[in-house]
PDB file of C-alpha atoms in Angstrom:
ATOM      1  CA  UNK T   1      -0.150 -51.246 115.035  1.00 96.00           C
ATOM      2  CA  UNK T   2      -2.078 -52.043 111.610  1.00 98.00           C
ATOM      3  CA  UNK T   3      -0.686 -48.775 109.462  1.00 98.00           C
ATOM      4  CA  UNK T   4      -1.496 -47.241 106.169  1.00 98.00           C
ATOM      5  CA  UNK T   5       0.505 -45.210 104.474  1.00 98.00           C
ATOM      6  CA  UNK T   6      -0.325 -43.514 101.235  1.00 98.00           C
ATOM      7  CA  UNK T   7       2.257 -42.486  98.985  1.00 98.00           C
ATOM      8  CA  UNK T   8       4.284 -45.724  99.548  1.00 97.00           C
ATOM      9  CA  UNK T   9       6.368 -45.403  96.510  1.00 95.00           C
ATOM     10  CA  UNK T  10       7.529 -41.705  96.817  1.00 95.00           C
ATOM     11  CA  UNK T  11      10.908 -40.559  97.999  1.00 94.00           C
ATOM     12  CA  UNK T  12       9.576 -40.205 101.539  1.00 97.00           C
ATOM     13  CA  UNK T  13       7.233 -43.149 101.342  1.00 97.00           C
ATOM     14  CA  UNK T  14       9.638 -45.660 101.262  1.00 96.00           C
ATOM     15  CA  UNK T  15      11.405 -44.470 103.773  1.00 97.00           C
ATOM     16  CA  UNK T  16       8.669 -44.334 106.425  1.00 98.00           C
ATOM     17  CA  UNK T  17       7.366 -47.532 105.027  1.00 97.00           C
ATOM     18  CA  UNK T  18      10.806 -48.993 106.033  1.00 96.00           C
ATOM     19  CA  UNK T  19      10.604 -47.378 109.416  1.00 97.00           C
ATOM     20  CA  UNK T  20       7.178 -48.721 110.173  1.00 97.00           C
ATOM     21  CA  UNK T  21       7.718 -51.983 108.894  1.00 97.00           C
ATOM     22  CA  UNK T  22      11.374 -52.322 111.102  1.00 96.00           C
ATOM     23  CA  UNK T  23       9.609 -51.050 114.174  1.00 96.00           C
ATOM     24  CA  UNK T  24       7.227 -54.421 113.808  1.00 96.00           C
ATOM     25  CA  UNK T  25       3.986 -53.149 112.160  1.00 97.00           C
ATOM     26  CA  UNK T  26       2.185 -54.201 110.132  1.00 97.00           C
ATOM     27  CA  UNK T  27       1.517 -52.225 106.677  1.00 98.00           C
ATOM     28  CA  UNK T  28      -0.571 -51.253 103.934  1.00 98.00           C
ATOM     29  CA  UNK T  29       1.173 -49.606 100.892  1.00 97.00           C
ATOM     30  CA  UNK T  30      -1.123 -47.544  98.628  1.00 98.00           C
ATOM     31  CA  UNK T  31      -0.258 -45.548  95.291  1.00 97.00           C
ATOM     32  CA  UNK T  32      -1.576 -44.149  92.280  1.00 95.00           C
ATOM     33  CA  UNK T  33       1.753 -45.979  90.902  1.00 90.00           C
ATOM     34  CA  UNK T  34       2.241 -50.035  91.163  1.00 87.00           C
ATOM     35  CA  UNK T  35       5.350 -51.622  92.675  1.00 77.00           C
ATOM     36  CA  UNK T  36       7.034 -52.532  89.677  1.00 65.00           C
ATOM     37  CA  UNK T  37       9.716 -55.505  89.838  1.00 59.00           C
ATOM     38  CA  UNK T  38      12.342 -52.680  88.913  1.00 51.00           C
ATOM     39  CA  UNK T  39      11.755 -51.033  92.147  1.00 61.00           C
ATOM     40  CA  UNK T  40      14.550 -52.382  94.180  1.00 62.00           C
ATOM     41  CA  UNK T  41      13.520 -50.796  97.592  1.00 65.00           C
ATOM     42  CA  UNK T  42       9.957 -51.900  97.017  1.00 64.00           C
ATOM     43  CA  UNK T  43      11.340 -55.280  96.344  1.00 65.00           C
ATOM     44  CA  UNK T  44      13.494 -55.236  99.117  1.00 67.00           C
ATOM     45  CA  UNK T  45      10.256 -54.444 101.643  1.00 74.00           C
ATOM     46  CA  UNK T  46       8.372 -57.406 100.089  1.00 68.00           C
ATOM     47  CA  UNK T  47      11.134 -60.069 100.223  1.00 67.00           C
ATOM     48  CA  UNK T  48      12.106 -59.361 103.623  1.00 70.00           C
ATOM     49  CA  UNK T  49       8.684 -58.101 105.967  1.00 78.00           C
ATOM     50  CA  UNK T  50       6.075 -60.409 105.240  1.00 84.00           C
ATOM     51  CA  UNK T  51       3.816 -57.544 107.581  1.00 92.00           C
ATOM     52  CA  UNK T  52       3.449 -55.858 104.251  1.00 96.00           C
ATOM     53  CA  UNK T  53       0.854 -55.437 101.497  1.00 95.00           C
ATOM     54  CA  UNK T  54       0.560 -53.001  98.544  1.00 96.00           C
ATOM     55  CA  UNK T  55      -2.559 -51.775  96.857  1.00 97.00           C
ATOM     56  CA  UNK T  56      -2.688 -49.425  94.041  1.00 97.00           C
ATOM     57  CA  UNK T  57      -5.361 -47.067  94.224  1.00 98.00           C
ATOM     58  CA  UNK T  58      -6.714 -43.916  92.895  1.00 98.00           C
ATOM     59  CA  UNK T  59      -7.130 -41.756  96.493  1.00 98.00           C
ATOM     60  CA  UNK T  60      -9.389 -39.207  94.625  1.00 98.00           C
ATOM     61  CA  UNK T  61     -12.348 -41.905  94.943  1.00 98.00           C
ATOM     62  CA  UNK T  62     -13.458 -41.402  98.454  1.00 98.00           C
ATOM     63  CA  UNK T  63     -15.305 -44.652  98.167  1.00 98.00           C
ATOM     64  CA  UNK T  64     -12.048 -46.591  97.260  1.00 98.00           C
ATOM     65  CA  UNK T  65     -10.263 -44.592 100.345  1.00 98.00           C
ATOM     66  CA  UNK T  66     -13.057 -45.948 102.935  1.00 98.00           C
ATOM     67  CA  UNK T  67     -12.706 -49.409 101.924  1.00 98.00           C
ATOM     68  CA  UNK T  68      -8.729 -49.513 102.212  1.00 98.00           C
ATOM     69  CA  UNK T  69      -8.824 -47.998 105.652  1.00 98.00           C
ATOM     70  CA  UNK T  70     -11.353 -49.775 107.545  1.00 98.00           C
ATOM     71  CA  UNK T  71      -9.594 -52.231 110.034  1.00 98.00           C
ATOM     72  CA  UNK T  72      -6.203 -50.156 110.504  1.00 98.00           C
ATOM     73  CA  UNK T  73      -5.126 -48.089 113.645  1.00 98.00           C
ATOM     74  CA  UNK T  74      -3.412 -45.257 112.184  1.00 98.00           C
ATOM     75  CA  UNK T  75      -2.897 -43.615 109.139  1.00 98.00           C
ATOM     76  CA  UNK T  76       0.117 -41.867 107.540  1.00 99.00           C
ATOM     77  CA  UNK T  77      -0.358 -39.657 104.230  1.00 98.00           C
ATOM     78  CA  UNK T  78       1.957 -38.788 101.971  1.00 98.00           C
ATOM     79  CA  UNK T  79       0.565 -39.201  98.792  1.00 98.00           C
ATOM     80  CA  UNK T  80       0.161 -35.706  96.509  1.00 98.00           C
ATOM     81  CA  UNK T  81       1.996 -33.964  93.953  1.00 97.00           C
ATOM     82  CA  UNK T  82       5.418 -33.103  95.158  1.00 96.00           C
ATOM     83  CA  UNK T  83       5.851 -29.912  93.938  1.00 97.00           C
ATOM     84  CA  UNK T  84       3.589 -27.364  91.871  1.00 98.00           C
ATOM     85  CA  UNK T  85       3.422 -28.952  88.312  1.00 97.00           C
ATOM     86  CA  UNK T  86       1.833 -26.431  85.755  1.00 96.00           C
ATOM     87  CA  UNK T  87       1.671 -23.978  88.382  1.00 98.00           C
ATOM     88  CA  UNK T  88      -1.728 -23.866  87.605  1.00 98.00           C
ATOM     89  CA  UNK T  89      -4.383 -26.700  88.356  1.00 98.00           C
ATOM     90  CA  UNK T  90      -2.956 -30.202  88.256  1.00 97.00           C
ATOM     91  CA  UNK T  91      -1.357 -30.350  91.972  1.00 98.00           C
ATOM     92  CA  UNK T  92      -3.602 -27.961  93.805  1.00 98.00           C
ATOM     93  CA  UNK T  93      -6.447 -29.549  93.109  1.00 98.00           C
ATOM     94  CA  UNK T  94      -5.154 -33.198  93.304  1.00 98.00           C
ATOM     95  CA  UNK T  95      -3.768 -33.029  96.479  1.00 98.00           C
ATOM     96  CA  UNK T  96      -6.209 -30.825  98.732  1.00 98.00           C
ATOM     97  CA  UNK T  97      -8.963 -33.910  97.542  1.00 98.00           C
ATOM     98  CA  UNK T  98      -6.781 -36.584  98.423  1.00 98.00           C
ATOM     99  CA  UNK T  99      -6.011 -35.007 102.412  1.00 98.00           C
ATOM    100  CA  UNK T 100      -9.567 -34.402 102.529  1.00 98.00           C
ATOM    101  CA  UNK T 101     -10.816 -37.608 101.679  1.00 98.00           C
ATOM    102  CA  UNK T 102      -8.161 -39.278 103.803  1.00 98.00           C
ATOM    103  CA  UNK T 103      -8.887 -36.743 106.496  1.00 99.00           C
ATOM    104  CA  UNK T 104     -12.408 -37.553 106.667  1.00 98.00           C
ATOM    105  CA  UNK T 105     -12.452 -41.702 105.722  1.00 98.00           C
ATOM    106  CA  UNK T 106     -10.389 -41.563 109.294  1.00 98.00           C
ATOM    107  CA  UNK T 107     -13.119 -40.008 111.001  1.00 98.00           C
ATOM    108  CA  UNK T 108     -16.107 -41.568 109.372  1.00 98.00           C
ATOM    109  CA  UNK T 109     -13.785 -45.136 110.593  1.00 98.00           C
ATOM    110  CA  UNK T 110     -13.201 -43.960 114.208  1.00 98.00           C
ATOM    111  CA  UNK T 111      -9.181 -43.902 113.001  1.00 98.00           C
ATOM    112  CA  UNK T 112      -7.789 -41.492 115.646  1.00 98.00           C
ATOM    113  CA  UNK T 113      -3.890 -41.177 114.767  1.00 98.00           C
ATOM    114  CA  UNK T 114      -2.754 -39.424 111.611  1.00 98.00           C
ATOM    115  CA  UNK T 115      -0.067 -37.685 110.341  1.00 98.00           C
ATOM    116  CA  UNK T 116      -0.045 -35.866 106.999  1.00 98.00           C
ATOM    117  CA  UNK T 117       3.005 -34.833 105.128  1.00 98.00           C
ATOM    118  CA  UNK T 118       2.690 -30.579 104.864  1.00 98.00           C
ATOM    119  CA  UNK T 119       5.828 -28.757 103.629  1.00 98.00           C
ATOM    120  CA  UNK T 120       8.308 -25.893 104.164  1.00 98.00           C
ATOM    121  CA  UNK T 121       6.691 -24.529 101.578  1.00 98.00           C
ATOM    122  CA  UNK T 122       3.916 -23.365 103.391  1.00 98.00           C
ATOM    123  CA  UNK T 123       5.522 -20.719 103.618  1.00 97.00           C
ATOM    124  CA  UNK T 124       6.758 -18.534 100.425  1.00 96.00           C
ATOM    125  CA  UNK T 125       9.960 -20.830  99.629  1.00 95.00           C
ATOM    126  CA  UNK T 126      11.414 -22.035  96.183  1.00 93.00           C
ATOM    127  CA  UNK T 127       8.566 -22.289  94.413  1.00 96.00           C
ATOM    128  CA  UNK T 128       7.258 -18.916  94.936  1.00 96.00           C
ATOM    129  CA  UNK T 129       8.182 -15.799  92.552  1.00 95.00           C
ATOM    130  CA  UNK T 130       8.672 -13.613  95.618  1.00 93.00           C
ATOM    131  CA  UNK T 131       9.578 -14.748  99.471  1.00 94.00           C
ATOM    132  CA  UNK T 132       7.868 -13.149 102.160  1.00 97.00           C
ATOM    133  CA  UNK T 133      10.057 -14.376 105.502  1.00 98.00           C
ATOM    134  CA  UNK T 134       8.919 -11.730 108.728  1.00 98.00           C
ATOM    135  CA  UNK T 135      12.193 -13.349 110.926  1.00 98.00           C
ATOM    136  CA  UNK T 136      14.237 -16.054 111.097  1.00 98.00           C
ATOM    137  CA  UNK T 137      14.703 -19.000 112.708  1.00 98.00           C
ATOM    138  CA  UNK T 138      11.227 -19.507 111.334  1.00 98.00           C
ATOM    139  CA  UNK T 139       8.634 -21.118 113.197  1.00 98.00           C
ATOM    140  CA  UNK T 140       5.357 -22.602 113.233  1.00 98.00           C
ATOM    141  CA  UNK T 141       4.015 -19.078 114.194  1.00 98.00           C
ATOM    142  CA  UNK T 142       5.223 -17.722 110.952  1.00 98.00           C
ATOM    143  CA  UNK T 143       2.833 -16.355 108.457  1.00 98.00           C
ATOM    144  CA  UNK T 144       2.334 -18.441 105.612  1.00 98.00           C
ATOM    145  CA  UNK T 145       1.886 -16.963 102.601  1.00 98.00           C
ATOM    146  CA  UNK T 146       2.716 -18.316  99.408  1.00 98.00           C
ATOM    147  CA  UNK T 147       2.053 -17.636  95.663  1.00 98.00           C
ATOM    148  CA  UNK T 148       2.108 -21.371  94.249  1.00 98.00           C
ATOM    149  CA  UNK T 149      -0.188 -24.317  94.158  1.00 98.00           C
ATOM    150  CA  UNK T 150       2.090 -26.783  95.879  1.00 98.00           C
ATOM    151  CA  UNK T 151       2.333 -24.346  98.993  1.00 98.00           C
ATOM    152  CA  UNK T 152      -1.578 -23.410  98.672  1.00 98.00           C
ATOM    153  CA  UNK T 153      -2.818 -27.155  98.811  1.00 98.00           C
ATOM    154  CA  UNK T 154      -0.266 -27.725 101.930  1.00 98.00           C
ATOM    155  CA  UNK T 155      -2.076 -25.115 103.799  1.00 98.00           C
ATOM    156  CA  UNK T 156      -4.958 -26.444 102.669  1.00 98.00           C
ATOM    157  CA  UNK T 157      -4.298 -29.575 104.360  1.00 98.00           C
ATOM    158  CA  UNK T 158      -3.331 -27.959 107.384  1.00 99.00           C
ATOM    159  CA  UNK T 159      -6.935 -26.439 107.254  1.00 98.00           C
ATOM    160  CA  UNK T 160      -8.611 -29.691 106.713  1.00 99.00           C
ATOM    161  CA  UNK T 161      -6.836 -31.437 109.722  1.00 99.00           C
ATOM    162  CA  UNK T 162      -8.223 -27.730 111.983  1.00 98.00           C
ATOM    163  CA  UNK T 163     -11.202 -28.401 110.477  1.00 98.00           C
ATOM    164  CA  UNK T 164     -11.934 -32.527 110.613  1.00 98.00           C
ATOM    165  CA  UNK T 165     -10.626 -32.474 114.784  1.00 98.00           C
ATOM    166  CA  UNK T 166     -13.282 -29.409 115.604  1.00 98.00           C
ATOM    167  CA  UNK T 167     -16.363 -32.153 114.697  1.00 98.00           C
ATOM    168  CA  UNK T 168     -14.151 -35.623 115.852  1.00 98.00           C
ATOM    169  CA  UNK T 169     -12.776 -34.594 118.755  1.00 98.00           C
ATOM    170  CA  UNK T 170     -11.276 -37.582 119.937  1.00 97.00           C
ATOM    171  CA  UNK T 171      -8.665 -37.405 116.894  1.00 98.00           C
ATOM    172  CA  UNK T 172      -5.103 -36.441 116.753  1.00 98.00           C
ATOM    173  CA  UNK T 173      -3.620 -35.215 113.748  1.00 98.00           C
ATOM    174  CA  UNK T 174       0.091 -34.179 112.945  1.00 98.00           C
ATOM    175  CA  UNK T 175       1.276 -31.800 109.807  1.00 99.00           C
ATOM    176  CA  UNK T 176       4.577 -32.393 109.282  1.00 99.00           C
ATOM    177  CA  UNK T 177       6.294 -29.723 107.065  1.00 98.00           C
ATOM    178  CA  UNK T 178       9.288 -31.048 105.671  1.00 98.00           C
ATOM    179  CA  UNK T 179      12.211 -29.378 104.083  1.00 97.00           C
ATOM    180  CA  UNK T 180      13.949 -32.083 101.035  1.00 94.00           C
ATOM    181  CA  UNK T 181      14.223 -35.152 102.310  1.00 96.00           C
ATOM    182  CA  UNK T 182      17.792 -36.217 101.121  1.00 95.00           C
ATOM    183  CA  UNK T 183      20.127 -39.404 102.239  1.00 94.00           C
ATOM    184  CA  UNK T 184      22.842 -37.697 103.581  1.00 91.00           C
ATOM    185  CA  UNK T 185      24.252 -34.123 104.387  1.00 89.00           C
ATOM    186  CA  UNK T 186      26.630 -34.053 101.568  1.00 83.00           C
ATOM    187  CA  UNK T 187      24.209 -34.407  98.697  1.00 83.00           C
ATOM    188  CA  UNK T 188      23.356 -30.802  99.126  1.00 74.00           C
ATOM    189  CA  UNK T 189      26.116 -29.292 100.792  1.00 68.00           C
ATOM    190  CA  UNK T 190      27.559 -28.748  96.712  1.00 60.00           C
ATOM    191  CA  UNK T 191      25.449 -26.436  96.477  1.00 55.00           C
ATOM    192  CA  UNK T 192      24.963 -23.045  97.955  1.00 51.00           C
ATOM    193  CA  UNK T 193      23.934 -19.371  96.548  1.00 50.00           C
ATOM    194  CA  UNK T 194      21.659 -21.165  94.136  1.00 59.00           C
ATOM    195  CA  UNK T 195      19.766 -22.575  97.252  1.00 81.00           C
ATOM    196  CA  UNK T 196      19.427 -19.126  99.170  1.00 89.00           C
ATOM    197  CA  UNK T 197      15.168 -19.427  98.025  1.00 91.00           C
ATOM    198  CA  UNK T 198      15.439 -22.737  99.674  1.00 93.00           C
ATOM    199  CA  UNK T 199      16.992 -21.472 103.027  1.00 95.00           C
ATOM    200  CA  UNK T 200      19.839 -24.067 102.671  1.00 94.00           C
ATOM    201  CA  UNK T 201      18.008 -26.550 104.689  1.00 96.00           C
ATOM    202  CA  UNK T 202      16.874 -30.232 104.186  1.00 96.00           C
ATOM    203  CA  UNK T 203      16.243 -33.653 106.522  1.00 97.00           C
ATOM    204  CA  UNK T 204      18.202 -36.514 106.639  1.00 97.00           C
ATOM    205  CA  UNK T 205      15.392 -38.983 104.663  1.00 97.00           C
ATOM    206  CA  UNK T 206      15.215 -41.895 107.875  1.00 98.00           C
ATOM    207  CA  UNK T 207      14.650 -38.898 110.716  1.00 98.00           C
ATOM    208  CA  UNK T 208      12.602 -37.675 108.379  1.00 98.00           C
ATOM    209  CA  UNK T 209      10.874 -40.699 108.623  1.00 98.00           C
ATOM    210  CA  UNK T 210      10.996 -41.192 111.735  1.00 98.00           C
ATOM    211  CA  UNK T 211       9.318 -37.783 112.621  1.00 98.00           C
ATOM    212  CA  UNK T 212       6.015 -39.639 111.021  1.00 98.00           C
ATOM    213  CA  UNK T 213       6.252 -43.077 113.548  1.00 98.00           C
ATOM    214  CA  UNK T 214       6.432 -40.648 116.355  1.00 98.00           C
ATOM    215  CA  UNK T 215       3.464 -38.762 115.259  1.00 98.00           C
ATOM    216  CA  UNK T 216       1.309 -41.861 115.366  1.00 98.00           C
ATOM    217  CA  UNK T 217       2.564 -43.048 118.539  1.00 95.00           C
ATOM    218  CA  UNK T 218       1.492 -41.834 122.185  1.00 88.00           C
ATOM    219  CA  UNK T 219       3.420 -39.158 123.629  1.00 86.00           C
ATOM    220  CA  UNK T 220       0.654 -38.221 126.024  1.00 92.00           C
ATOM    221  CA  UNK T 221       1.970 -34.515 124.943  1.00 96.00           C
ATOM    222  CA  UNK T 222      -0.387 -33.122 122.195  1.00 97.00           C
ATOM    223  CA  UNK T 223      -4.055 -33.425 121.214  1.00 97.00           C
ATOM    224  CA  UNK T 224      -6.083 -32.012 118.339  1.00 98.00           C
ATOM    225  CA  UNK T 225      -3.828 -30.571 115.374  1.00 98.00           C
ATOM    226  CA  UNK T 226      -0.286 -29.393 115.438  1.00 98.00           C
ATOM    227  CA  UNK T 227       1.706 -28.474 112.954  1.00 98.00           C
ATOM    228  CA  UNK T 228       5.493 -29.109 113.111  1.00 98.00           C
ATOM    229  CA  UNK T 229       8.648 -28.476 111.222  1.00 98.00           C
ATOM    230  CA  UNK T 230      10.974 -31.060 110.559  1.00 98.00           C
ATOM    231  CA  UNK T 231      14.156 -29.837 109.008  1.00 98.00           C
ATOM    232  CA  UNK T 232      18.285 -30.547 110.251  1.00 98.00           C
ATOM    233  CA  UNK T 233      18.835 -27.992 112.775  1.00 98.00           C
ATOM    234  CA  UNK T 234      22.159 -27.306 110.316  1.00 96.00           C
ATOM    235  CA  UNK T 235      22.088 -25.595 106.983  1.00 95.00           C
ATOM    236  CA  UNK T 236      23.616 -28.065 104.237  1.00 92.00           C
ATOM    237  CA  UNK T 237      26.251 -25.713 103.817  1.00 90.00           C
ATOM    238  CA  UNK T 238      29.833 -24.976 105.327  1.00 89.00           C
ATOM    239  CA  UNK T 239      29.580 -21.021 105.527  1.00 92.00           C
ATOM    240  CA  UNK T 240      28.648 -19.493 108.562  1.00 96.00           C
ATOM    241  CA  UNK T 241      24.787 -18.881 108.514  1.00 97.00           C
ATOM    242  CA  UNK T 242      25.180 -14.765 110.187  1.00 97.00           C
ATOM    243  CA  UNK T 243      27.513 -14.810 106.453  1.00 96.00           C
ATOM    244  CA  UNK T 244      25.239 -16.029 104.466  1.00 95.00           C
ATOM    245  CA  UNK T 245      21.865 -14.039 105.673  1.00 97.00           C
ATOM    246  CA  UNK T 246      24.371 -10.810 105.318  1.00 96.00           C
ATOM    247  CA  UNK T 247      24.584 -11.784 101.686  1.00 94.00           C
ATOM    248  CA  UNK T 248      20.918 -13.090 100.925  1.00 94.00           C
ATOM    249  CA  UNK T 249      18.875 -11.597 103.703  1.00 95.00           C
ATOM    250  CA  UNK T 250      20.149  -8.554 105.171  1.00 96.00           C
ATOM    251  CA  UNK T 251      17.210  -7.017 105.945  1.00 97.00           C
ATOM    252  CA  UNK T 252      15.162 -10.130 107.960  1.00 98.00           C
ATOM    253  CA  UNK T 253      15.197  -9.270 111.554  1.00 98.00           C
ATOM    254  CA  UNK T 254      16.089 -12.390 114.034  1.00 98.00           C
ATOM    255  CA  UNK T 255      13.471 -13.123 116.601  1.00 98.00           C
ATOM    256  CA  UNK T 256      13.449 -11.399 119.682  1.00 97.00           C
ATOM    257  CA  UNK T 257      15.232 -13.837 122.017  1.00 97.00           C
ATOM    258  CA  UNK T 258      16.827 -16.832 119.625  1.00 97.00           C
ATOM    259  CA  UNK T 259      20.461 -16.372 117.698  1.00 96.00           C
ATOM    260  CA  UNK T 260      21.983 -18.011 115.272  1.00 97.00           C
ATOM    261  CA  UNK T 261      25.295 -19.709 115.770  1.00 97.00           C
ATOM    262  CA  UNK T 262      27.903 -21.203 113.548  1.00 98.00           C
ATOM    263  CA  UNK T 263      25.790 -23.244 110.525  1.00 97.00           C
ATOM    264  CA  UNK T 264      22.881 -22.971 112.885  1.00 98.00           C
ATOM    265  CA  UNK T 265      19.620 -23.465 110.347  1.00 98.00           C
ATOM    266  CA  UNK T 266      16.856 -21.298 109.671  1.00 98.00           C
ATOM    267  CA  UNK T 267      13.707 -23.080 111.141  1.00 98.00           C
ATOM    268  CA  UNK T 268      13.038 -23.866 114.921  1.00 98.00           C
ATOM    269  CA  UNK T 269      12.196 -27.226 115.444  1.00 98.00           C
ATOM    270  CA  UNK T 270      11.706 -26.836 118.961  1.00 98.00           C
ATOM    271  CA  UNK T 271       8.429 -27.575 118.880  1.00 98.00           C
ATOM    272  CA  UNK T 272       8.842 -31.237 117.405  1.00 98.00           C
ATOM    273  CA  UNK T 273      11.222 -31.875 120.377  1.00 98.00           C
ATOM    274  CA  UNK T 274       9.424 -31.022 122.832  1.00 98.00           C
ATOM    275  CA  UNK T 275       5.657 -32.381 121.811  1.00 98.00           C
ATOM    276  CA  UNK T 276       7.357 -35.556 119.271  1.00 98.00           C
ATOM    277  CA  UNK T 277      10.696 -35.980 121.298  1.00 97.00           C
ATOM    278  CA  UNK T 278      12.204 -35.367 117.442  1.00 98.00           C
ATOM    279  CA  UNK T 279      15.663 -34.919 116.821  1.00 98.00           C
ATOM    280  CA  UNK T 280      17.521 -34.950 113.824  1.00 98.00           C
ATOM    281  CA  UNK T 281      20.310 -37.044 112.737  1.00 96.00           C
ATOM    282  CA  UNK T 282      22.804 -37.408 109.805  1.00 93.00           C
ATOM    283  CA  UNK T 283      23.798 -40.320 108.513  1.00 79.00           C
ATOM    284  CA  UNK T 284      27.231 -38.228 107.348  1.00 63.00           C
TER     285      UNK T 284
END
């Protein structure tokens, strides 16, 4: 496949660019930020796929985003403000333009498989000033309901993908909401009451990745919009997850029929296994 993905120099980008590019596509890079020289990953993907090309462009221009896309099969966007900034302006407004425009330069070019990098936060996590979590293991039936920017424009997004597939029927789009995308287990697993607003969880940065590829490709499982999570179906910590919810979150009920065993995490990605055929893996 001919793929674009925005947000090629980001923590995630590079990753999925990697993925795409060793599964033998061939890919179009876009930023806001060049490739400088001193980026050794980004050097690495030049000197060894030739498949590859980077652009730097400004995806508020919708103009600029219909030119790059036309000729390419699929798109994969992860370009936006990672978290909320000034809590104010800056990434809520930046980032619900930039999904839109991609959104809709994929319908206006007849590009029918997309997959758009949502969040966790989604619902009330880190960022917010007060959590709002109905049951755990959470799930994409949760209510989302967040007090932040970030998590607002990540909704947002979600919206714009219900939205864009109600008028183009014929396209497919997957919301992935990751938790942090990390290299390996043991990056996190230091830490532990401090990350209680973060639910302990994160995704090993390639299955991470990966969790985009298979969105693009053809399961012959899903149509329209889905949203998935796409977090290790571990907490990043050694404690006992029943432990630490008696500490943090004594009071959340557990969902009628599911349990929690041993460091068992707190989202259900069932639904990514059985539509995506998703499962995570460490690389620790």
């Amino acid at each position: 496949m001919k793929i674009v993905i925005a947000g090629c120099n980001g923590r995630v980008g590079k990753r999925v660019v990697k993925a795409a590019l060793e599964r033998g596509n061939d890919v179009l890079g876009i930023d806001f930020i060049d490739q400088s020289p001193q980026h050794k990953e980004a050097s690495w993907i030049k000197n060894n796929f030739t498949a590859y090309r980077f652009k730097q462009a400004d995806l508020q221009d919708f103009d600029i985003v219909l030119e790059l896309l036309a000729g390419y099969d699929a798109v994969i966007n992860l370009a936006a403000h990672p978290n909320p900034v000034d809590y104010k302006v800056k990434a809520h407004n930046t980032n619900v333009v930039i999904s839109w425009n991609i959104l809709r330069a994929c319908a206006e070019l007849g590009i029918n498989k997309v997959a758009q990098a949502s969040s966790v936060n989604v619902i009330s996590m880190v960022y917010s000033s007060k959590q709002r979590i109905h049951y755990f293991p959470i799930d994409e039936l949760h209510p989302c309901e967040p007090d932040e920017p970030y998590g607002l424009s990540k909704i947002i997004c979600e919206m714009q993908a219900d939205t864009i597939i109600r008028r183009y029927e014929s396209m497919r789009v997957a919301s992935l909401r990751l938790h942090w995308s990390i290299p390996k287990k043991s990056v996190a697993n230091h830490l532990n009451d401090g990350r209680a607003k973060d639910l302990w969880g994160y995704v090993q940065e390639d299955s991470g990745a990966r969790a985009f590829m298979l969105a693009i490709e053809d399961s012959g499982k899903w149509t329209g919009h889905e949203r998935f999570f796409i977090v290790s179906p571990h907490t990043a910590v050694d404690e006992e997850t029943t432990s630490l919810l008696n500490k943090h979150w004594p009071h959340i009920p557990i969902k009628e029929g599911k349990t929690l065993v041993g460091t068992q995490g707190l989202f259900d990605c069932s639904k990514a296994a059985d539509l995506l055929n998703w499962h995570h893996t460490d690389s620790d």
